[in-house]
Coordinates of C-alpha atoms in Angstrom, one line a residue:
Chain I
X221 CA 0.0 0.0 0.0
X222 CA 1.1 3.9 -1.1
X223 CA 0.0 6.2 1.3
X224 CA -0.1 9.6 -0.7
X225 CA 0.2 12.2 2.2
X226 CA -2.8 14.9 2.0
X227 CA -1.6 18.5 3.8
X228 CA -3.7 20.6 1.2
X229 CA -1.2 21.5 -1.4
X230 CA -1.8 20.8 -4.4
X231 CA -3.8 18.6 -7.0
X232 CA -3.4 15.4 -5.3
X233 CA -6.2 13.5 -7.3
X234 CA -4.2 13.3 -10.3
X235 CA -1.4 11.2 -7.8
X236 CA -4.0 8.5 -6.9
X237 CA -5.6 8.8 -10.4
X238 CA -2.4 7.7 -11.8
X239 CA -2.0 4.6 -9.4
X240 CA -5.5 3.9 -9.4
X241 CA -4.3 3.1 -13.5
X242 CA -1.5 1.4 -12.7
X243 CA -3.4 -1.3 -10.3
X244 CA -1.2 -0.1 -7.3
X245 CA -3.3 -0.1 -3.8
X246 CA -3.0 3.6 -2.4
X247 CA -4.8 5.4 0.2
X248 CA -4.9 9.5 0.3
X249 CA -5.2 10.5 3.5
X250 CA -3.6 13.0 6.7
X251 CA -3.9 10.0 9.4
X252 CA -0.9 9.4 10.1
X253 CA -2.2 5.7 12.1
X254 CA -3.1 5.0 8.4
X255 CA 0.2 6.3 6.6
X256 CA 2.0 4.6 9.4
X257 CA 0.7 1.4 8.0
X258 CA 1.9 1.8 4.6
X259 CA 4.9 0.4 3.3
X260 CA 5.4 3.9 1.0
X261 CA 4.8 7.1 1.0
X262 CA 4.3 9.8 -1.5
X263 CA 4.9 13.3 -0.8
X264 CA 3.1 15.3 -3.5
X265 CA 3.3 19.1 -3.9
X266 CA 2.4 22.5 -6.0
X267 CA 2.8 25.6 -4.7
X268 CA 4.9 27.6 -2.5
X269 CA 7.6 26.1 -0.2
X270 CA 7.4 28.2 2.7
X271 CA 3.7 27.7 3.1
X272 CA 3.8 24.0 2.6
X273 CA 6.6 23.9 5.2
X274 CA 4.3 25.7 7.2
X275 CA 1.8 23.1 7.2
X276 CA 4.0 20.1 7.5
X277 CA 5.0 21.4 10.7
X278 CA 1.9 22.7 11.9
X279 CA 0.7 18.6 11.1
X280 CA 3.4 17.6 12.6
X281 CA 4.2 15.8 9.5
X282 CA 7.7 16.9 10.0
X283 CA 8.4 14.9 12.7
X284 CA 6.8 12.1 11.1
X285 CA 8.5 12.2 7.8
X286 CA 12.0 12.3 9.7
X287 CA 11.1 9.2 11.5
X288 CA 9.7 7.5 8.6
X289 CA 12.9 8.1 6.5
X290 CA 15.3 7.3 9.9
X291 CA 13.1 4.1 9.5
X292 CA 14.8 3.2 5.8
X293 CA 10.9 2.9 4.2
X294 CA 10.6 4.2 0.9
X295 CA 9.4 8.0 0.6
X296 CA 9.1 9.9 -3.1
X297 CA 9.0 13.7 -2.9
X298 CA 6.9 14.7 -6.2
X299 CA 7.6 18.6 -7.4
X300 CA 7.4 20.8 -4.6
X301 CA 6.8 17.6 -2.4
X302 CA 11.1 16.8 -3.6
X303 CA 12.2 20.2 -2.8
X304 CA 11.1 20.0 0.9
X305 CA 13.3 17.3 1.5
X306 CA 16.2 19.4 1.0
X307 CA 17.8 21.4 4.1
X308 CA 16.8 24.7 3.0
X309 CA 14.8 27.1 0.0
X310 CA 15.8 30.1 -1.4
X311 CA 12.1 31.1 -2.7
X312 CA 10.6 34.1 -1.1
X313 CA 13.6 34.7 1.5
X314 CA 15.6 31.2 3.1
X315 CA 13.0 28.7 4.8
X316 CA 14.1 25.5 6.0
X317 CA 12.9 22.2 4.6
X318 CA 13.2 18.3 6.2
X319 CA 16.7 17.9 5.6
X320 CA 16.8 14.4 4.4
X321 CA 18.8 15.3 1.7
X322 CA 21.6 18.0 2.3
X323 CA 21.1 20.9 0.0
X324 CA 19.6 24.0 -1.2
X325 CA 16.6 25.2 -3.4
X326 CA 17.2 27.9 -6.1
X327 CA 16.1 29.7 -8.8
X328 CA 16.7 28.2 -12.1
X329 CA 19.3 30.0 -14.3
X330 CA 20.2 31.1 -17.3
X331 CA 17.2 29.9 -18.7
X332 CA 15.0 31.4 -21.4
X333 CA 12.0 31.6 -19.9
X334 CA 11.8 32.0 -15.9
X335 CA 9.4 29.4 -14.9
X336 CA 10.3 26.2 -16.2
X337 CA 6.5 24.7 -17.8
X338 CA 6.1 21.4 -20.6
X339 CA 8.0 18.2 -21.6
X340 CA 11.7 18.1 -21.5
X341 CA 14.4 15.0 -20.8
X342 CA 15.5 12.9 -18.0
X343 CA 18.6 11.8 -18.1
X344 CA 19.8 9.3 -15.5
X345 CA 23.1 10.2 -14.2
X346 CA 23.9 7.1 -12.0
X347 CA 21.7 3.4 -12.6
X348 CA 19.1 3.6 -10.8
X349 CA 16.0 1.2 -10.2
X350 CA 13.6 4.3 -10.6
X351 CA 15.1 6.1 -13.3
X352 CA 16.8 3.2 -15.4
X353 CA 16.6 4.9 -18.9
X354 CA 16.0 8.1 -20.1
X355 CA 12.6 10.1 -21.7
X356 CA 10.7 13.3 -21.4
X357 CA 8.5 14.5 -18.5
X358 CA 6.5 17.1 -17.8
X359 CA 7.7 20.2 -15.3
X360 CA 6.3 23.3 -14.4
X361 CA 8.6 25.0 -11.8
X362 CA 11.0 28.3 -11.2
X363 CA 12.5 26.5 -8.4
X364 CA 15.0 23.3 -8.5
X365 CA 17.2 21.2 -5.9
X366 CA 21.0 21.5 -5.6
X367 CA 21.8 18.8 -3.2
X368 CA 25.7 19.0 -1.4
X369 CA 26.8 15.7 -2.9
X370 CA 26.7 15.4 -6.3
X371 CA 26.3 11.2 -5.7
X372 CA 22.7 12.3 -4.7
X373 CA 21.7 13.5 -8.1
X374 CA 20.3 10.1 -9.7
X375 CA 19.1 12.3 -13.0
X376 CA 19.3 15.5 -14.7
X377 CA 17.3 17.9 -17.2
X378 CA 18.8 20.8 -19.1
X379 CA 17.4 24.0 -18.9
X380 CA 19.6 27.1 -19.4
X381 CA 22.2 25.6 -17.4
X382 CA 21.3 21.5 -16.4
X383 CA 19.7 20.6 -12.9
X384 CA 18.8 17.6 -11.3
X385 CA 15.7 16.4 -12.0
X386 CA 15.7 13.1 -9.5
X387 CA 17.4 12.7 -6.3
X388 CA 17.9 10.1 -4.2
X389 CA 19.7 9.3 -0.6
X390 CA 18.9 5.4 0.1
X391 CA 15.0 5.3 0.9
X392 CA 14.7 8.8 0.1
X393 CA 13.8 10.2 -3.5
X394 CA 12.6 13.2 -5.2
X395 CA 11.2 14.1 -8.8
X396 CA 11.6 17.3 -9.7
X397 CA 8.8 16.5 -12.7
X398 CA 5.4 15.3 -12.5
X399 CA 5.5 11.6 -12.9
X400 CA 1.3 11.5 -13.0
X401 CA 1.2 13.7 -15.9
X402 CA 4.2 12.3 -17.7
X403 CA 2.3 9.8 -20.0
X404 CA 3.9 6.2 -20.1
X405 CA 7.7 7.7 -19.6
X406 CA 5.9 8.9 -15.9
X407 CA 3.4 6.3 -15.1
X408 CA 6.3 3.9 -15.2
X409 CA 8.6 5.9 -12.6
X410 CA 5.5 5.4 -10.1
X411 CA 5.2 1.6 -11.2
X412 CA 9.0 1.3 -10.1
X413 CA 8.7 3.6 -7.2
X414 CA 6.0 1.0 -6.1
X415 CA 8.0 -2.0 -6.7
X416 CA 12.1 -0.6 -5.7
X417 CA 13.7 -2.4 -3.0
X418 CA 15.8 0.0 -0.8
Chain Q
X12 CA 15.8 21.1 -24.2
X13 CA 11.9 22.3 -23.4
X14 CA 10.5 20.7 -26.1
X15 CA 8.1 23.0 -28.0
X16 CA 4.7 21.7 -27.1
X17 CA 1.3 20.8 -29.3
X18 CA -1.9 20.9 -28.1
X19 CA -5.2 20.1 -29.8
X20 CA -8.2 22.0 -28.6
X21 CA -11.4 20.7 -27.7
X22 CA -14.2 22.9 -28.1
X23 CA -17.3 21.1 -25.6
X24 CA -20.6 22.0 -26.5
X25 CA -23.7 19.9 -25.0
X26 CA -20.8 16.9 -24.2
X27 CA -19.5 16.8 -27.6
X28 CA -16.6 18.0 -29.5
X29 CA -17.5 20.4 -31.9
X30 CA -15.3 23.0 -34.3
X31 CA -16.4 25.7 -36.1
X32 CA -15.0 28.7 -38.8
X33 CA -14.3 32.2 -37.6
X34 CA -15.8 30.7 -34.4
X35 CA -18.9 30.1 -36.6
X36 CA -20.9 27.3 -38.3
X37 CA -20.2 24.7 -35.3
X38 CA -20.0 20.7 -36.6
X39 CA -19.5 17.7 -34.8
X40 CA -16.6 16.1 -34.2
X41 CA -17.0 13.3 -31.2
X42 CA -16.7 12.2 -27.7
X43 CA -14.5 14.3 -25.3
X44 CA -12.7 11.3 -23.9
X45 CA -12.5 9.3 -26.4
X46 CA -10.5 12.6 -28.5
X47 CA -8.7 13.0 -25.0
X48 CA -7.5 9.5 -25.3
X49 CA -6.5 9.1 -28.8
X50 CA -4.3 12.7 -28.6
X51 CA -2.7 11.2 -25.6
X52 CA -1.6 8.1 -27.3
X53 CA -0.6 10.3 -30.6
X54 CA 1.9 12.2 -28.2
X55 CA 0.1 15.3 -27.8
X56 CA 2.0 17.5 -24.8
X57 CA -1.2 18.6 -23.4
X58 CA -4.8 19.2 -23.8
X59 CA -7.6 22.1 -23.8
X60 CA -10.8 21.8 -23.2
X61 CA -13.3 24.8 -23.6
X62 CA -16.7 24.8 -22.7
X63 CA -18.1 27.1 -26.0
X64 CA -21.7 27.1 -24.2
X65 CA -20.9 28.0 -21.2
X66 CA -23.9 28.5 -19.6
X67 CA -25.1 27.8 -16.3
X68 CA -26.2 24.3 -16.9
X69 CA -23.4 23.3 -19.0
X70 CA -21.1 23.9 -15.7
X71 CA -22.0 20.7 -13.8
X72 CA -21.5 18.9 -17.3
X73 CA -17.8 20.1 -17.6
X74 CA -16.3 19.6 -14.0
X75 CA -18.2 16.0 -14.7
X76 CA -16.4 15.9 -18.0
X77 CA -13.0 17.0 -15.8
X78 CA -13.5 14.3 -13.6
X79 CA -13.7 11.8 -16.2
X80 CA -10.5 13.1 -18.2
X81 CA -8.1 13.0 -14.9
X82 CA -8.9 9.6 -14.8
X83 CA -8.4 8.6 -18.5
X84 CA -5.5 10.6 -19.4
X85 CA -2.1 11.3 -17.7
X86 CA -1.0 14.2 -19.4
X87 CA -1.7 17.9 -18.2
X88 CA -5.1 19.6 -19.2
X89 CA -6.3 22.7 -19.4
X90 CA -10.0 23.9 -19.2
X91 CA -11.5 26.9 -20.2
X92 CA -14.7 28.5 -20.6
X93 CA -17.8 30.3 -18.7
X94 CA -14.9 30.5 -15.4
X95 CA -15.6 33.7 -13.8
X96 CA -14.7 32.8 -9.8
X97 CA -11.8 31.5 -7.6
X98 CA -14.9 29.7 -6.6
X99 CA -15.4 27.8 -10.1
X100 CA -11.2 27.8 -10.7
X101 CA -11.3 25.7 -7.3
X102 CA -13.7 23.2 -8.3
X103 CA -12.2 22.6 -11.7
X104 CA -8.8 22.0 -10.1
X105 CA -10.4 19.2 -7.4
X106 CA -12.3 18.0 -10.3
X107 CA -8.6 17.3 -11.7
X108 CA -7.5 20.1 -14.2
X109 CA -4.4 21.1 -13.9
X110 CA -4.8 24.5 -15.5
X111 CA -7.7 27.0 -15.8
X112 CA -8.0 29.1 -18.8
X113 CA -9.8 32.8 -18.4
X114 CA -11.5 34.9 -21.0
X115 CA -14.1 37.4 -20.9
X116 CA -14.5 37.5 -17.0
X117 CA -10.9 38.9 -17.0
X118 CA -11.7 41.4 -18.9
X119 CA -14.7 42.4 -17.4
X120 CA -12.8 42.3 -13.7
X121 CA -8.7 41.9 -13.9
X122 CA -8.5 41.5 -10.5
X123 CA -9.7 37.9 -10.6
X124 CA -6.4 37.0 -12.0
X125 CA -4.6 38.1 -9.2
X126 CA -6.9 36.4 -7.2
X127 CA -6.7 33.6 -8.9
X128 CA -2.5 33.4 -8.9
X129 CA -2.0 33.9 -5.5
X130 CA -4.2 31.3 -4.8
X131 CA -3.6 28.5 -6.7
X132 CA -0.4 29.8 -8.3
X133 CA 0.6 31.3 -11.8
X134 CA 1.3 27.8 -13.1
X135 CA -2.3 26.7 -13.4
X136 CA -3.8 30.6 -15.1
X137 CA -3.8 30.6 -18.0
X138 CA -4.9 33.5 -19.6
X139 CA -6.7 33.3 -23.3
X140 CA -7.3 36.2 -25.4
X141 CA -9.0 36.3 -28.5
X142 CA -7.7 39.1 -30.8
X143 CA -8.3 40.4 -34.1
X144 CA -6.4 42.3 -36.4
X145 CA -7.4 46.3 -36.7
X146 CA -5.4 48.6 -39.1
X147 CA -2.3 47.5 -37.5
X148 CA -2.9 47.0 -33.9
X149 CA -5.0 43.8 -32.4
X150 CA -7.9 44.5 -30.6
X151 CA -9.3 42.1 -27.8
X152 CA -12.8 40.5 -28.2
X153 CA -14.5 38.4 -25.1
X154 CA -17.6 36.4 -25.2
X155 CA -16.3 34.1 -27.9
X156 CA -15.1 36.4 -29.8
X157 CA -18.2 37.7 -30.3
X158 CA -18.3 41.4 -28.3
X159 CA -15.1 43.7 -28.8
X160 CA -13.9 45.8 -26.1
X161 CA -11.7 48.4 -26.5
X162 CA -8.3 47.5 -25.7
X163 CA -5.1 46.6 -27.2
X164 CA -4.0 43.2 -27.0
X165 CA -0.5 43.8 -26.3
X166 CA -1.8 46.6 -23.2
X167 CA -3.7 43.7 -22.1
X168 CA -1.6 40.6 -22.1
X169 CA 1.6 43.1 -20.1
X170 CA -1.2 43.6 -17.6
X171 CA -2.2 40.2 -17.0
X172 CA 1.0 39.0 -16.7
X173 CA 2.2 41.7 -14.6
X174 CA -1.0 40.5 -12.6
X175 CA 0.2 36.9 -12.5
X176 CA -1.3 34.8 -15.0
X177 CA 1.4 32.0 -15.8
X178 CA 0.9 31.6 -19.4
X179 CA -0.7 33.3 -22.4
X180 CA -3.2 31.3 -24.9
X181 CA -3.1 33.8 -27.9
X182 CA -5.8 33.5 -30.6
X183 CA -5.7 35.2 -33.6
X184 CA -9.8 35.5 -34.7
X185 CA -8.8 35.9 -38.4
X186 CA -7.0 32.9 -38.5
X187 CA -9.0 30.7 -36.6
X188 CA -10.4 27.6 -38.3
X189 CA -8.8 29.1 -42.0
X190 CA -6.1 26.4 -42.0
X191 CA -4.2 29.7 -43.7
X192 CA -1.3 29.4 -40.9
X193 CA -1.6 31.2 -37.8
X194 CA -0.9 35.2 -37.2
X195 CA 3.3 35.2 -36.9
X196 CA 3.7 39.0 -36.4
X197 CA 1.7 38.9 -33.3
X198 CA 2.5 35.5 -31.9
X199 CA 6.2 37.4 -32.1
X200 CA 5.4 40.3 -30.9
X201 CA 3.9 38.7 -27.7
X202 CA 6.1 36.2 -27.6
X203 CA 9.2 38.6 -27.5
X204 CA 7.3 41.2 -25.1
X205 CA 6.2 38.7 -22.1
X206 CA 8.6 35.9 -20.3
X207 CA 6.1 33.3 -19.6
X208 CA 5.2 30.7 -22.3
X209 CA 3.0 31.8 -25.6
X210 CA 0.7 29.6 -27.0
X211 CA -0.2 29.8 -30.8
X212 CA -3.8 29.4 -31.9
X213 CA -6.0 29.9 -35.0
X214 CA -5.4 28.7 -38.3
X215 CA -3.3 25.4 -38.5
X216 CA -3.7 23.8 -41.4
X217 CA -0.2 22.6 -43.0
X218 CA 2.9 21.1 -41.1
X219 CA 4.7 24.1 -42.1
X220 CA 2.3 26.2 -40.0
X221 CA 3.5 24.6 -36.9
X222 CA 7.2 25.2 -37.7
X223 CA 6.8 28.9 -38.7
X224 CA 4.7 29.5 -35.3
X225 CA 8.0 28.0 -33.5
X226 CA 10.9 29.7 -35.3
X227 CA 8.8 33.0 -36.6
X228 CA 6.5 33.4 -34.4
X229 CA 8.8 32.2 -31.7
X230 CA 5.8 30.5 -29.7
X231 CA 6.4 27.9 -26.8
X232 CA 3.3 26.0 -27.6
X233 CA 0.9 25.3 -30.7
X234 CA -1.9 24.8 -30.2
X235 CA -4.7 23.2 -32.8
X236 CA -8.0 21.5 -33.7
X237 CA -9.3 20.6 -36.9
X238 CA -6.2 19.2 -38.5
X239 CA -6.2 16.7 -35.6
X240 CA -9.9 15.8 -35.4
X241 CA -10.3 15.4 -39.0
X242 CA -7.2 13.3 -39.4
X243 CA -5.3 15.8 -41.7
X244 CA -2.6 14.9 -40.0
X245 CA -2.0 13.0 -36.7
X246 CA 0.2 14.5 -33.6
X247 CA 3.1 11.7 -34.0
X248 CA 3.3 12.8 -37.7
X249 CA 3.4 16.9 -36.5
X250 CA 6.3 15.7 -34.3
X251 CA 8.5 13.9 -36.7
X252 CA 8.1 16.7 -39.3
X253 CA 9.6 19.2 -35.7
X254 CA 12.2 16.5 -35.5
X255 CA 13.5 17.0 -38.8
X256 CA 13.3 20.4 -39.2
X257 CA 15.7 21.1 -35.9
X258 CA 13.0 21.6 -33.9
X259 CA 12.9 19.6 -30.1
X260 CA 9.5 18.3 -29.6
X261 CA 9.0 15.0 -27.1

C-alpha cells in the first residue's frame, strides 16, 4: 500500500488517479495511524515552499517524515513535495525544509523563460532502479534542488544551465517533474517507485 | 531542451466535441474522452478543453467531464470557458484540471487574475485572449469572440502578466479555423514582449504552419484543432516533421 500524504497542497487527485491506472493499492489521507501502515509514502506538492513547510510542521508531519525516512521505508518527494526534502529554499527569503537530503533550493538560471513549464528530458546520471533509462516529462517549476553531494543527483534535465531532476539518498527520492502527468515515460517511474527495494 | 509543445483543442458544446470557422458554423466532431485519449496516445503535450456554451447548466457537465478526463489521461489539461470565480477555478482543479484558462470574466474584472494566482499559483492561469487584427494593432474580443472591447492586445496581455497569469493562450480571430497558418507577427510580438510561455492558436492547417509558429513566431506552444480531429494529419506525424526540421518536440 502507497500512502499519498494529503496536507492541502496541491492537485493530489491526479497522484491517486495515476495509481489507481497502474493497479497499485494507495490510500490518500492525513492519518498518520493510516500512513503509518503503509509500506510507501508519497509526498506530492504545487505551490509555495514556505507555506507548505508551514503546514507540514503545523501537522506535525515533520516529525513524522524524519522518522519514517530514519526508518529506511521508501518515501518519493513529487515537485514541490522533492524540494522540501532538501535542508533549506531560497524562494521568497531562506526557509528550512526536512533535511533528508543535504542541499539547497534555487532559482533556475540562465534559462529562457523564468518558470520552467512542458515536456523536457530525463537523463539518468547514476543506474538507478527508478530512473533506469531516459525520456521526457512534464515540469512546471521556477525553483529546483541542488543537493551538497553530487552522488545524490540520480538524474538531470537541461534547462539554461542543467539541474537535477531526480534525487535520491537510500530510501529517500525526489522528482523534480510530475510523474502522473508524464504519459507512459511517468506512469512507469511510479510503477517502479511502487516496486524498488531499498 | 523544453520541447516546444502541441496541443489540440477541444471545443465542448452539449458533451461533444464540436469545431467551427471564424468561431462560426459549429460541426461535430465526437466524444471528449474518447479525442482525449487518442491525442494522448498520438503524443500530444497537453490538452484544452473549452466549454463554448458556457452556460449555467453546462457547468456541472464540464467539471463531470474533468472528472472523467483526470482519470483517462495522464498528461496535463487545461480547461477553459464560462470560469468567472476563484470559486469555479477551485472546483475545476479538485475535479482534476491542472490548468484553468480565463477569458471574458478577466476582462470584465482583472482582478480575478490576481486572485486567482496567489491562490492556486501562476502555473495553473492561463490567460486566453482572443484578438483580431485592426489597421495595425489587435484588438481584444470576449464572449467568444463575439463582443469587442476596447483595448489593445499587447496593453492587455503586459497587464495580466504583470498580474500573475502563468501563461498566455493567444488566438488570432482571423486565422482561426482558415487552415491559412496562424498570425506570426503577433505570436512574435507577444512572444518577445512577455517571459512566460506563448501559445499559438487559430489557423493550423499545413505542417509548415507549426514550424513557422515555432521559429517565426517564436511561440512555446501550438496549439490546434481541426487538423487533428479530422485526421489531416495526426500528432506523431506533426512531431517527426519538428524533428526534422531542428525543432525539439517529445
Amino acid at each position: 500500500m502507497i500512502g499519498v500524504i494529503q496536507y492541502g497542497m496541491g492537485n493530489i487527485g491526479s497522484v491517486k488517479n495515476a495509481l489507481d491506472h497502474l493497479g497499485i493499492p494507495n490510500i490518500v489521507t492525513a492519518d498518520k495511524n493510516q500512513l503509518s501502515s503503509c509500506e510507501r509514502l508519497i509526498l506530492p506538492g504545487v505551490g509555495a515552499f514556505e507555506p507548505a513547510m508551514n503546514i507540514l510542521t503545523d501537522l506535525k508531519f515533520d516529525v513524522f517524515i524524519k522518522e519514517w525516512a530514519l526508518n529506511e521505508k521508501p518515501i518519493l518527494g513529487i515537485c514541490l513535495g522533492m524540494q522540501l526534502l532538501l535542508t533549506s529554499s531560497k524562494e521568497n527569503g531562506t526557509t528550512n525544509g526536512l533535511n533528508l537530503i543535504p542541499g539547497q533550493v534555487m532559482p533556475i538560471k540562465n534559462a529562457h523563460r523564468k518558470i520552467h513549464i512542458g515536456w523536457n528530458k530525463v537523463e539518468p546520471t547514476i543506474e538507478n532502479a527508478i530512473i533506469p533509462k531516459s525520456g521526457f516529462a512534464y515540469f512546471v517549476h521556477s525553483y529546483a534542488c541542488q543537493p551538497e553531494n553530487k552522488l545524490n543527483v540520480i538524474a538531470e534535465t537541461k534547462y539554461g544551465n542543467s539541474f537535477p531532476s531526480a534525487i535520491q539518498k537510500r530510501n529517500v527520492t525526489g522528482v523534480q517533474f510530475h510523474p502522473e502527468k508524464s504519459q507512459d515515460f511517468g506512469l512507469n517511474i511510479l510503477r517502479n517507485f511502487a516496486h524498488a527495494s531499498v | 531542451m523544453l520541447a516546444k509543445r502541441i496541443i489540440p483543442c477541444l471545443d465542448v458544446k452539449d458533451g461533444e466535441v464540436v469545431k467551427g470557422v471564424n468561431f462560426l458554423n459549429l460541426r461535430s466532431e465526437g466524444d471528449p474522452i474518447e479525442l482525449a485519449k487518442k491525442y494522448s496516445k498520438q503524443g500530444a503535450d497537453e490538452l484544452v478543453f473549452l466549454d463554448i456554451t458556457a452556460t449555467l447548466e453546462s457547468r456541472n457537465n464540464v467539471v463531470d467531464l474533468v472528472r472523467k478526463v483526470a482519470k483517462n489521461v495522464f498528461i496535463p489539461f487545461t480547461v477553459g470557458g464560462g470560469v468567472r470565480s476563484v470559486k469555479d477555478i477551485s472546483e475545476l482543479l479538485s475535479a482534476g484540471a491542472d490548468k484553468v484558462s480565463i477569458n471574458s470574466s478577466a476582462l470584465k474584472n482583472p482582478k480575478l487574475l490576481n486572485d486567482a494566482s496567489n491562490r492556486f499559483g501562476s502555473q495553473c492561469i492561463v490567460l486566453a485572449v482572443d484578438v483580431k487584427r485592426t489597421e495595425g494593432s489587435w484588438n481584444v474580443y470576449s464572449h467568444g469572440g463575439s463582443k469587442s472591447i476596447n483595448i489593445n492586445a499587447i496593453d492587455w496581455i503586459k497587464e495580466a502578466e504583470d498580474r500573475g497569469v502563468g501563461e498566455i493562450l493567444l488566438t488570432s480571430m482571423d486565422a482561426d479555423g482558415t487552415q491559412a497558418g496562424v498570425d506570426l507577427e503577433i505570436t512574435k510580438l507577444i512572444s518577445d514582449m512577455v517571459s512566460i510561455p506563448v501559445i499559438a492558436s487559430g489557423g493550423i492547417g499545413k505542417l509548415d504552419h507549426f514550424k513557422d509558429a515555432f521559429i517565426i513566431g517564436e511561440a512555446d506552444a501550438v496549439l490546434a484543432a481541426s487538423v487533428f480531429h479530422r485526421d489531416i494529419f495526426p500528432v506523431q506525424t506533426v512531431k517527426k516533421y519538428l524533428l526534422k526540421n531542428g525543432i525539439q518536440a517529445r
